[in-house]
PDB file of C-alpha atoms in Angstrom:
ATOM      1  CA  UNK A   1      28.356 230.753  92.425  1.00  0.00           C
ATOM      2  CA  UNK A   2      29.732 228.231  95.072  1.00  0.00           C
ATOM      3  CA  UNK A   3      26.427 227.393  96.440  1.00  0.00           C
ATOM      4  CA  UNK A   4      25.115 223.651  96.419  1.00  0.00           C
ATOM      5  CA  UNK A   5      21.951 223.537  94.631  1.00  0.00           C
ATOM      6  CA  UNK A   6      19.734 220.651  95.824  1.00  0.00           C
ATOM      7  CA  UNK A   7      16.481 220.265  93.075  1.00  0.00           C
ATOM      8  CA  UNK A   8      13.154 219.087  93.939  1.00  0.00           C
ATOM      9  CA  UNK A   9      10.239 218.382  91.708  1.00  0.00           C
ATOM     10  CA  UNK A  10       7.098 218.008  93.742  1.00  0.00           C
ATOM     11  CA  UNK A  11       4.651 217.274  91.171  1.00  0.00           C
ATOM     12  CA  UNK A  12       3.873 214.688  88.491  1.00  0.00           C
ATOM     13  CA  UNK A  13       1.345 214.061  85.984  1.00  0.00           C
ATOM     14  CA  UNK A  14      -0.385 211.809  88.684  1.00  0.00           C
ATOM     15  CA  UNK A  15      -0.868 213.105  92.379  1.00  0.00           C
ATOM     16  CA  UNK A  16       0.111 209.852  93.455  1.00  0.00           C
ATOM     17  CA  UNK A  17       3.605 210.116  92.020  1.00  0.00           C
ATOM     18  CA  UNK A  18       4.192 213.630  93.516  1.00  0.00           C
ATOM     19  CA  UNK A  19       5.855 214.687  96.798  1.00  0.00           C
ATOM     20  CA  UNK A  20       3.745 216.522  99.428  1.00  0.00           C
ATOM     21  CA  UNK A  21       4.782 220.080 100.358  1.00  0.00           C
ATOM     22  CA  UNK A  22       5.282 218.939 104.159  1.00  0.00           C
ATOM     23  CA  UNK A  23       7.556 216.322 103.168  1.00  0.00           C
ATOM     24  CA  UNK A  24       9.604 218.569 100.974  1.00  0.00           C
ATOM     25  CA  UNK A  25       9.601 221.283 103.726  1.00  0.00           C
ATOM     26  CA  UNK A  26      11.209 218.914 106.119  1.00  0.00           C
ATOM     27  CA  UNK A  27      13.600 217.638 103.718  1.00  0.00           C
ATOM     28  CA  UNK A  28      14.755 221.416 102.850  1.00  0.00           C
ATOM     29  CA  UNK A  29      15.054 222.032 106.622  1.00  0.00           C
ATOM     30  CA  UNK A  30      17.863 219.466 107.143  1.00  0.00           C
ATOM     31  CA  UNK A  31      19.937 219.557 103.774  1.00  0.00           C
ATOM     32  CA  UNK A  32      19.940 223.506 103.864  1.00  0.00           C
ATOM     33  CA  UNK A  33      21.136 223.889 107.261  1.00  0.00           C
ATOM     34  CA  UNK A  34      24.815 223.970 106.138  1.00  0.00           C
ATOM     35  CA  UNK A  35      26.070 227.365 104.638  1.00  0.00           C
ATOM     36  CA  UNK A  36      25.569 227.942 100.934  1.00  0.00           C
ATOM     37  CA  UNK A  37      23.110 225.461 100.161  1.00  0.00           C
ATOM     38  CA  UNK A  38      19.914 226.361  98.768  1.00  0.00           C
ATOM     39  CA  UNK A  39      16.822 224.103  97.470  1.00  0.00           C
ATOM     40  CA  UNK A  40      15.395 224.864  93.865  1.00  0.00           C
ATOM     41  CA  UNK A  41      11.728 223.858  93.616  1.00  0.00           C
ATOM     42  CA  UNK A  42      10.999 222.852  90.060  1.00  0.00           C
ATOM     43  CA  UNK A  43       7.537 222.488  88.355  1.00  0.00           C
ATOM     44  CA  UNK A  44       4.973 224.038  85.841  1.00  0.00           C
ATOM     45  CA  UNK A  45       3.414 227.486  86.611  1.00  0.00           C
ATOM     46  CA  UNK A  46       0.527 225.343  88.180  1.00  0.00           C
ATOM     47  CA  UNK A  47       2.963 224.139  90.994  1.00  0.00           C
ATOM     48  CA  UNK A  48       3.830 227.669  92.025  1.00  0.00           C
ATOM     49  CA  UNK A  49       1.076 226.918  94.808  1.00  0.00           C
ATOM     50  CA  UNK A  50       3.089 224.048  95.939  1.00  0.00           C
ATOM     51  CA  UNK A  51       6.248 226.152  96.102  1.00  0.00           C
ATOM     52  CA  UNK A  52       4.085 228.736  98.487  1.00  0.00           C
ATOM     53  CA  UNK A  53       3.037 225.900 100.660  1.00  0.00           C
ATOM     54  CA  UNK A  54       6.668 224.447 101.135  1.00  0.00           C
ATOM     55  CA  UNK A  55       7.543 228.253 102.089  1.00  0.00           C
ATOM     56  CA  UNK A  56       4.843 228.279 104.841  1.00  0.00           C
ATOM     57  CA  UNK A  57       6.328 225.282 106.432  1.00  0.00           C
ATOM     58  CA  UNK A  58      10.166 226.041 106.606  1.00  0.00           C
ATOM     59  CA  UNK A  59      12.223 228.870 106.787  1.00  0.00           C
ATOM     60  CA  UNK A  60      14.916 227.173 104.613  1.00  0.00           C
ATOM     61  CA  UNK A  61      16.281 229.217 101.646  1.00  0.00           C
ATOM     62  CA  UNK A  62      14.243 228.179  98.815  1.00  0.00           C
ATOM     63  CA  UNK A  63      14.584 229.191  94.764  1.00  0.00           C
ATOM     64  CA  UNK A  64      11.326 229.335  92.928  1.00  0.00           C
ATOM     65  CA  UNK A  65      12.019 227.754  89.630  1.00  0.00           C
ATOM     66  CA  UNK A  66       8.500 226.731  88.999  1.00  0.00           C
ATOM     67  CA  UNK A  67       7.048 227.874  85.605  1.00  0.00           C
ATOM     68  CA  UNK A  68      10.524 227.855  83.613  1.00  0.00           C
ATOM     69  CA  UNK A  69      10.477 226.308  80.088  1.00  0.00           C
ATOM     70  CA  UNK A  70      12.299 223.313  78.964  1.00  0.00           C
ATOM     71  CA  UNK A  71      15.132 225.619  77.539  1.00  0.00           C
ATOM     72  CA  UNK A  72      15.847 226.995  80.862  1.00  0.00           C
ATOM     73  CA  UNK A  73      15.347 223.873  82.796  1.00  0.00           C
ATOM     74  CA  UNK A  74      17.884 222.252  80.642  1.00  0.00           C
ATOM     75  CA  UNK A  75      20.595 225.021  81.651  1.00  0.00           C
ATOM     76  CA  UNK A  76      19.625 224.667  85.402  1.00  0.00           C
ATOM     77  CA  UNK A  77      19.786 220.965  85.572  1.00  0.00           C
ATOM     78  CA  UNK A  78      23.720 220.473  85.331  1.00  0.00           C
ATOM     79  CA  UNK A  79      24.215 223.042  88.183  1.00  0.00           C
ATOM     80  CA  UNK A  80      22.207 220.939  90.625  1.00  0.00           C
ATOM     81  CA  UNK A  81      24.284 218.541  92.836  1.00  0.00           C
ATOM     82  CA  UNK A  82      21.193 216.368  92.953  1.00  0.00           C
ATOM     83  CA  UNK A  83      17.402 216.164  92.018  1.00  0.00           C
ATOM     84  CA  UNK A  84      14.665 214.583  94.092  1.00  0.00           C
ATOM     85  CA  UNK A  85      11.700 213.749  92.279  1.00  0.00           C
ATOM     86  CA  UNK A  86       8.861 211.159  91.621  1.00  0.00           C
ATOM     87  CA  UNK A  87       9.008 209.365  88.444  1.00  0.00           C
ATOM     88  CA  UNK A  88       8.641 212.607  86.139  1.00  0.00           C
ATOM     89  CA  UNK A  89       9.996 213.860  82.826  1.00  0.00           C
ATOM     90  CA  UNK A  90      12.500 216.352  84.573  1.00  0.00           C
ATOM     91  CA  UNK A  91      14.280 213.462  86.392  1.00  0.00           C
ATOM     92  CA  UNK A  92      14.896 211.763  83.053  1.00  0.00           C
ATOM     93  CA  UNK A  93      16.268 215.125  81.689  1.00  0.00           C
ATOM     94  CA  UNK A  94      18.397 215.583  84.975  1.00  0.00           C
ATOM     95  CA  UNK A  95      19.827 212.219  84.311  1.00  0.00           C
ATOM     96  CA  UNK A  96      20.739 212.755  80.513  1.00  0.00           C
ATOM     97  CA  UNK A  97      22.444 216.052  81.663  1.00  0.00           C
ATOM     98  CA  UNK A  98      24.463 214.374  83.928  1.00  0.00           C
ATOM     99  CA  UNK A  99      22.869 215.359  87.454  1.00  0.00           C
ATOM    100  CA  UNK A 100      22.385 212.451  89.855  1.00  0.00           C
ATOM    101  CA  UNK A 101      18.707 211.677  90.552  1.00  0.00           C
ATOM    102  CA  UNK A 102      16.963 210.252  93.593  1.00  0.00           C
ATOM    103  CA  UNK A 103      13.559 208.925  92.436  1.00  0.00           C
ATOM    104  CA  UNK A 104      10.603 208.126  94.434  1.00  0.00           C
ATOM    105  CA  UNK A 105       8.452 205.282  93.196  1.00  0.00           C
ATOM    106  CA  UNK A 106       4.948 205.061  94.736  1.00  0.00           C
ATOM    107  CA  UNK A 107       3.436 202.088  93.030  1.00  0.00           C
ATOM    108  CA  UNK A 108       2.220 203.279  89.418  1.00  0.00           C
ATOM    109  CA  UNK A 109       5.766 202.487  87.743  1.00  0.00           C
ATOM    110  CA  UNK A 110       8.664 200.653  88.352  1.00  0.00           C
ATOM    111  CA  UNK A 111      12.470 201.738  88.788  1.00  0.00           C
ATOM    112  CA  UNK A 112      13.495 198.729  86.734  1.00  0.00           C
ATOM    113  CA  UNK A 113      11.510 199.931  83.653  1.00  0.00           C
ATOM    114  CA  UNK A 114      11.340 203.803  84.016  1.00  0.00           C
ATOM    115  CA  UNK A 115      14.184 204.623  86.521  1.00  0.00           C
ATOM    116  CA  UNK A 116      16.570 207.297  85.223  1.00  0.00           C
ATOM    117  CA  UNK A 117      19.213 205.989  82.667  1.00  0.00           C
ATOM    118  CA  UNK A 118      22.750 206.304  83.926  1.00  0.00           C
ATOM    119  CA  UNK A 119      25.092 205.141  86.565  1.00  0.00           C
ATOM    120  CA  UNK A 120      24.804 206.633  90.026  1.00  0.00           C
ATOM    121  CA  UNK A 121      21.254 207.112  90.560  1.00  0.00           C
ATOM    122  CA  UNK A 122      18.990 206.128  93.182  1.00  0.00           C
ATOM    123  CA  UNK A 123      15.498 204.744  93.258  1.00  0.00           C
ATOM    124  CA  UNK A 124      13.229 204.266  96.394  1.00  0.00           C
ATOM    125  CA  UNK A 125      10.439 201.461  95.720  1.00  0.00           C
ATOM    126  CA  UNK A 126       7.751 201.033  98.154  1.00  0.00           C
ATOM    127  CA  UNK A 127       7.472 197.193  98.416  1.00  0.00           C
ATOM    128  CA  UNK A 128       4.195 197.029 100.326  1.00  0.00           C
ATOM    129  CA  UNK A 129       4.286 200.571 101.550  1.00  0.00           C
ATOM    130  CA  UNK A 130       2.463 202.061  98.365  1.00  0.00           C
ATOM    131  CA  UNK A 131       0.400 204.598 100.435  1.00  0.00           C
ATOM    132  CA  UNK A 132       3.398 206.156 102.159  1.00  0.00           C
ATOM    133  CA  UNK A 133       6.642 207.745 101.429  1.00  0.00           C
ATOM    134  CA  UNK A 134      10.197 206.993 102.411  1.00  0.00           C
ATOM    135  CA  UNK A 135      11.168 208.150 105.917  1.00  0.00           C
ATOM    136  CA  UNK A 136      12.394 211.459 105.482  1.00  0.00           C
ATOM    137  CA  UNK A 137      15.609 210.693 107.636  1.00  0.00           C
ATOM    138  CA  UNK A 138      16.445 208.217 104.885  1.00  0.00           C
ATOM    139  CA  UNK A 139      15.897 210.708 102.076  1.00  0.00           C
ATOM    140  CA  UNK A 140      18.091 213.341 103.928  1.00  0.00           C
ATOM    141  CA  UNK A 141      20.667 210.773 104.399  1.00  0.00           C
ATOM    142  CA  UNK A 142      20.623 209.555 100.891  1.00  0.00           C
ATOM    143  CA  UNK A 143      20.690 213.322  99.707  1.00  0.00           C
ATOM    144  CA  UNK A 144      23.732 214.190 101.810  1.00  0.00           C
ATOM    145  CA  UNK A 145      25.536 210.669 100.339  1.00  0.00           C
ATOM    146  CA  UNK A 146      25.045 211.751  96.788  1.00  0.00           C
ATOM    147  CA  UNK A 147      26.437 215.349  97.580  1.00  0.00           C
ATOM    148  CA  UNK A 148      29.337 213.820  99.152  1.00  0.00           C
ATOM    149  CA  UNK A 149      29.712 211.104  96.426  1.00  0.00           C
ATOM    150  CA  UNK A 150      29.403 207.990  98.558  1.00  0.00           C
ATOM    151  CA  UNK A 151      26.899 205.281  99.344  1.00  0.00           C
ATOM    152  CA  UNK A 152      24.413 205.776 101.880  1.00  0.00           C
ATOM    153  CA  UNK A 153      24.940 204.177 105.366  1.00  0.00           C
ATOM    154  CA  UNK A 154      21.650 202.862 106.317  1.00  0.00           C
ATOM    155  CA  UNK A 155      20.370 199.903 108.338  1.00  0.00           C
ATOM    156  CA  UNK A 156      17.449 197.767 107.156  1.00  0.00           C
ATOM    157  CA  UNK A 157      15.219 199.162 110.106  1.00  0.00           C
ATOM    158  CA  UNK A 158      15.443 202.817 109.027  1.00  0.00           C
ATOM    159  CA  UNK A 159      13.968 202.025 105.663  1.00  0.00           C
ATOM    160  CA  UNK A 160      10.530 201.006 107.170  1.00  0.00           C
ATOM    161  CA  UNK A 161       9.851 198.565 104.612  1.00  0.00           C
ATOM    162  CA  UNK A 162      10.884 200.700 101.674  1.00  0.00           C
ATOM    163  CA  UNK A 163      13.669 199.502  99.412  1.00  0.00           C
ATOM    164  CA  UNK A 164      16.784 201.380  98.081  1.00  0.00           C
ATOM    165  CA  UNK A 165      18.426 200.633  94.659  1.00  0.00           C
ATOM    166  CA  UNK A 166      21.536 202.080  92.872  1.00  0.00           C
ATOM    167  CA  UNK A 167      21.788 202.170  89.029  1.00  0.00           C
ATOM    168  CA  UNK A 168      24.982 200.659  87.535  1.00  0.00           C
ATOM    169  CA  UNK A 169      26.195 199.113  84.275  1.00  0.00           C
ATOM    170  CA  UNK A 170      26.482 195.318  84.638  1.00  0.00           C
ATOM    171  CA  UNK A 171      29.273 193.032  82.933  1.00  0.00           C
ATOM    172  CA  UNK A 172      26.958 192.730  80.052  1.00  0.00           C
ATOM    173  CA  UNK A 173      26.756 196.390  79.323  1.00  0.00           C
ATOM    174  CA  UNK A 174      23.102 196.638  80.260  1.00  0.00           C
ATOM    175  CA  UNK A 175      21.828 199.095  82.960  1.00  0.00           C
ATOM    176  CA  UNK A 176      20.595 197.533  86.078  1.00  0.00           C
ATOM    177  CA  UNK A 177      19.071 198.867  89.457  1.00  0.00           C
ATOM    178  CA  UNK A 178      21.091 196.915  92.476  1.00  0.00           C
ATOM    179  CA  UNK A 179      19.708 196.918  95.882  1.00  0.00           C
ATOM    180  CA  UNK A 180      21.463 198.866  98.513  1.00  0.00           C
ATOM    181  CA  UNK A 181      22.770 196.512 101.561  1.00  0.00           C
ATOM    182  CA  UNK A 182      20.145 197.633 103.946  1.00  0.00           C
ATOM    183  CA  UNK A 183      17.262 196.442 101.240  1.00  0.00           C
ATOM    184  CA  UNK A 184      15.776 193.362 102.179  1.00  0.00           C
ATOM    185  CA  UNK A 185      14.467 191.512  99.158  1.00  0.00           C
ATOM    186  CA  UNK A 186      11.108 189.568  99.263  1.00  0.00           C
ATOM    187  CA  UNK A 187      11.086 186.186  97.281  1.00  0.00           C
ATOM    188  CA  UNK A 188       8.985 187.969  94.554  1.00  0.00           C
ATOM    189  CA  UNK A 189      11.817 190.581  94.197  1.00  0.00           C
ATOM    190  CA  UNK A 190      14.408 187.968  93.631  1.00  0.00           C
ATOM    191  CA  UNK A 191      12.057 186.042  91.060  1.00  0.00           C
ATOM    192  CA  UNK A 192      11.330 189.211  89.276  1.00  0.00           C
ATOM    193  CA  UNK A 193      15.148 190.068  89.124  1.00  0.00           C
ATOM    194  CA  UNK A 194      15.817 186.450  87.694  1.00  0.00           C
ATOM    195  CA  UNK A 195      13.165 186.750  85.086  1.00  0.00           C
ATOM    196  CA  UNK A 196      14.294 190.049  83.978  1.00  0.00           C
ATOM    197  CA  UNK A 197      17.972 188.783  83.453  1.00  0.00           C
ATOM    198  CA  UNK A 198      16.399 185.748  81.509  1.00  0.00           C
ATOM    199  CA  UNK A 199      14.156 188.298  79.230  1.00  0.00           C
ATOM    200  CA  UNK A 200      17.419 189.982  78.285  1.00  0.00           C
ATOM    201  CA  UNK A 201      19.414 186.991  77.570  1.00  0.00           C
ATOM    202  CA  UNK A 202      16.717 185.791  75.056  1.00  0.00           C
ATOM    203  CA  UNK A 203      16.739 189.253  73.502  1.00  0.00           C
ATOM    204  CA  UNK A 204      20.274 189.168  73.121  1.00  0.00           C
ATOM    205  CA  UNK A 205      20.125 185.886  71.527  1.00  0.00           C
ATOM    206  CA  UNK A 206      17.377 187.181  69.299  1.00  0.00           C
ATOM    207  CA  UNK A 207      19.511 190.489  68.253  1.00  0.00           C
ATOM    208  CA  UNK A 208      22.595 187.982  67.648  1.00  0.00           C
ATOM    209  CA  UNK A 209      20.601 185.756  65.455  1.00  0.00           C
ATOM    210  CA  UNK A 210      19.058 188.852  63.623  1.00  0.00           C
ATOM    211  CA  UNK A 211      22.172 190.504  62.737  1.00  0.00           C
ATOM    212  CA  UNK A 212      24.365 187.309  62.448  1.00  0.00           C
ATOM    213  CA  UNK A 213      26.826 188.933  64.610  1.00  0.00           C
ATOM    214  CA  UNK A 214      27.219 186.537  67.881  1.00  0.00           C
ATOM    215  CA  UNK A 215      28.916 187.933  70.691  1.00  0.00           C
ATOM    216  CA  UNK A 216      31.321 185.924  72.652  1.00  0.00           C
ATOM    217  CA  UNK A 217      30.503 184.912  75.988  1.00  0.00           C
ATOM    218  CA  UNK A 218      33.697 186.535  77.582  1.00  0.00           C
ATOM    219  CA  UNK A 219      33.032 190.211  76.083  1.00  0.00           C
ATOM    220  CA  UNK A 220      30.455 192.789  77.592  1.00  0.00           C
ATOM    221  CA  UNK A 221      27.920 193.736  75.051  1.00  0.00           C
ATOM    222  CA  UNK A 222      26.859 197.198  74.469  1.00  0.00           C
ATOM    223  CA  UNK A 223      23.408 196.624  73.425  1.00  0.00           C
ATOM    224  CA  UNK A 224      23.258 198.936  70.274  1.00  0.00           C
ATOM    225  CA  UNK A 225      27.056 198.797  69.346  1.00  0.00           C
ATOM    226  CA  UNK A 226      27.755 197.994  65.915  1.00  0.00           C
ATOM    227  CA  UNK A 227      24.249 197.525  65.000  1.00  0.00           C
ATOM    228  CA  UNK A 228      22.663 199.315  62.010  1.00  0.00           C
ATOM    229  CA  UNK A 229      20.702 202.473  63.161  1.00  0.00           C
ATOM    230  CA  UNK A 230      17.467 201.042  61.594  1.00  0.00           C
ATOM    231  CA  UNK A 231      17.763 198.082  64.303  1.00  0.00           C
ATOM    232  CA  UNK A 232      18.597 200.118  67.244  1.00  0.00           C
ATOM    233  CA  UNK A 233      15.054 201.493  67.827  1.00  0.00           C
ATOM    234  CA  UNK A 234      13.326 198.066  67.125  1.00  0.00           C
ATOM    235  CA  UNK A 235      15.865 196.579  69.984  1.00  0.00           C
ATOM    236  CA  UNK A 236      14.931 199.274  72.373  1.00  0.00           C
ATOM    237  CA  UNK A 237      11.232 198.455  71.820  1.00  0.00           C
ATOM    238  CA  UNK A 238      11.489 194.838  71.848  1.00  0.00           C
ATOM    239  CA  UNK A 239      13.273 195.266  75.334  1.00  0.00           C
ATOM    240  CA  UNK A 240      10.647 197.639  76.804  1.00  0.00           C
ATOM    241  CA  UNK A 241       7.896 195.297  75.707  1.00  0.00           C
ATOM    242  CA  UNK A 242       9.432 192.399  77.182  1.00  0.00           C
ATOM    243  CA  UNK A 243      10.254 194.176  80.541  1.00  0.00           C
ATOM    244  CA  UNK A 244       6.564 195.380  80.450  1.00  0.00           C
ATOM    245  CA  UNK A 245       5.438 191.791  80.170  1.00  0.00           C
ATOM    246  CA  UNK A 246       7.759 190.774  82.794  1.00  0.00           C
ATOM    247  CA  UNK A 247       6.305 193.174  85.458  1.00  0.00           C
ATOM    248  CA  UNK A 248       2.758 192.170  84.584  1.00  0.00           C
ATOM    249  CA  UNK A 249       3.960 188.557  85.251  1.00  0.00           C
ATOM    250  CA  UNK A 250       5.616 189.447  88.630  1.00  0.00           C
ATOM    251  CA  UNK A 251       2.592 191.172  89.551  1.00  0.00           C
ATOM    252  CA  UNK A 252       0.549 188.079  89.006  1.00  0.00           C
ATOM    253  CA  UNK A 253       3.221 186.165  90.954  1.00  0.00           C
ATOM    254  CA  UNK A 254       2.818 188.403  93.897  1.00  0.00           C
ATOM    255  CA  UNK A 255      -0.710 187.740  94.134  1.00  0.00           C
ATOM    256  CA  UNK A 256      -0.917 183.956  93.607  1.00  0.00           C
ATOM    257  CA  UNK A 257      -1.097 181.877  96.571  1.00  0.00           C
ATOM    258  CA  UNK A 258       2.217 179.803  95.371  1.00  0.00           C
ATOM    259  CA  UNK A 259       0.414 176.315  95.739  1.00  0.00           C
ATOM    260  CA  UNK A 260       0.744 174.504  92.649  1.00  0.00           C
ATOM    261  CA  UNK A 261       1.424 177.571  90.461  1.00  0.00           C
ATOM    262  CA  UNK A 262       2.335 176.960  86.806  1.00  0.00           C
ATOM    263  CA  UNK A 263       3.973 179.872  85.226  1.00  0.00           C
ATOM    264  CA  UNK A 264       4.034 180.142  81.267  1.00  0.00           C
ATOM    265  CA  UNK A 265       6.195 182.562  79.328  1.00  0.00           C
ATOM    266  CA  UNK A 266       5.177 183.629  76.035  1.00  0.00           C
ATOM    267  CA  UNK A 267       7.738 185.412  73.643  1.00  0.00           C
ATOM    268  CA  UNK A 268       6.923 187.263  70.583  1.00  0.00           C
ATOM    269  CA  UNK A 269       8.754 189.725  68.481  1.00  0.00           C
ATOM    270  CA  UNK A 270       7.351 192.319  65.952  1.00  0.00           C
TER     271      UNK A 270
END
């Protein structure tokens, strides 16, 4: 079939991470307006009710894929042109199978830690708008841009305080989420991004010392390349722990008054 399939994962293990039926219905009505486009609603058997609520709010062509197993889901994901989801397991499965993902983060997790792995994914971050959703017009525009394989053309005013990031591999070989040009970063955002880069440099230095294979500054490093299999999992674990500590520190920064604040960073390795 030549149909363009747009996947949506409405639910999550946390209600706050999910996408409401009315929001999905508005998105479906816009992105399926063109011929040969259909929206596929994913989810567990318990989310069939959500599918039915979406149907009551839109005449858009919908495909009910709620309740399918992981094997069927793995076969379906590569057929999707894009998946819209909260921070969920299906979002990571889609990314692993080569499908572009647009993830909405709503305050319980952070794109820099749990964003889908791979290049070309998009993440909406709430900034100070944790109780809302990204403007549906911005989501529609981003979906259309991903399908067309180009960058969304958005102005800062269109995001209404939300922030949009795109995943890419940096010169050092590490995945990073870079802000869309319409995204306005706060001082806390900039500090957090600098601290994240600092953590990674410290970890790379530790990796080089532990393996006794120093890497020239001019050559990009693939984090697990040429390392014994036994050390690769330890490296991933250390990086995750470091990023978790970093997010805790950034959260503390965001709540501090900034007057005479002293920041102490402590490193530990298992």
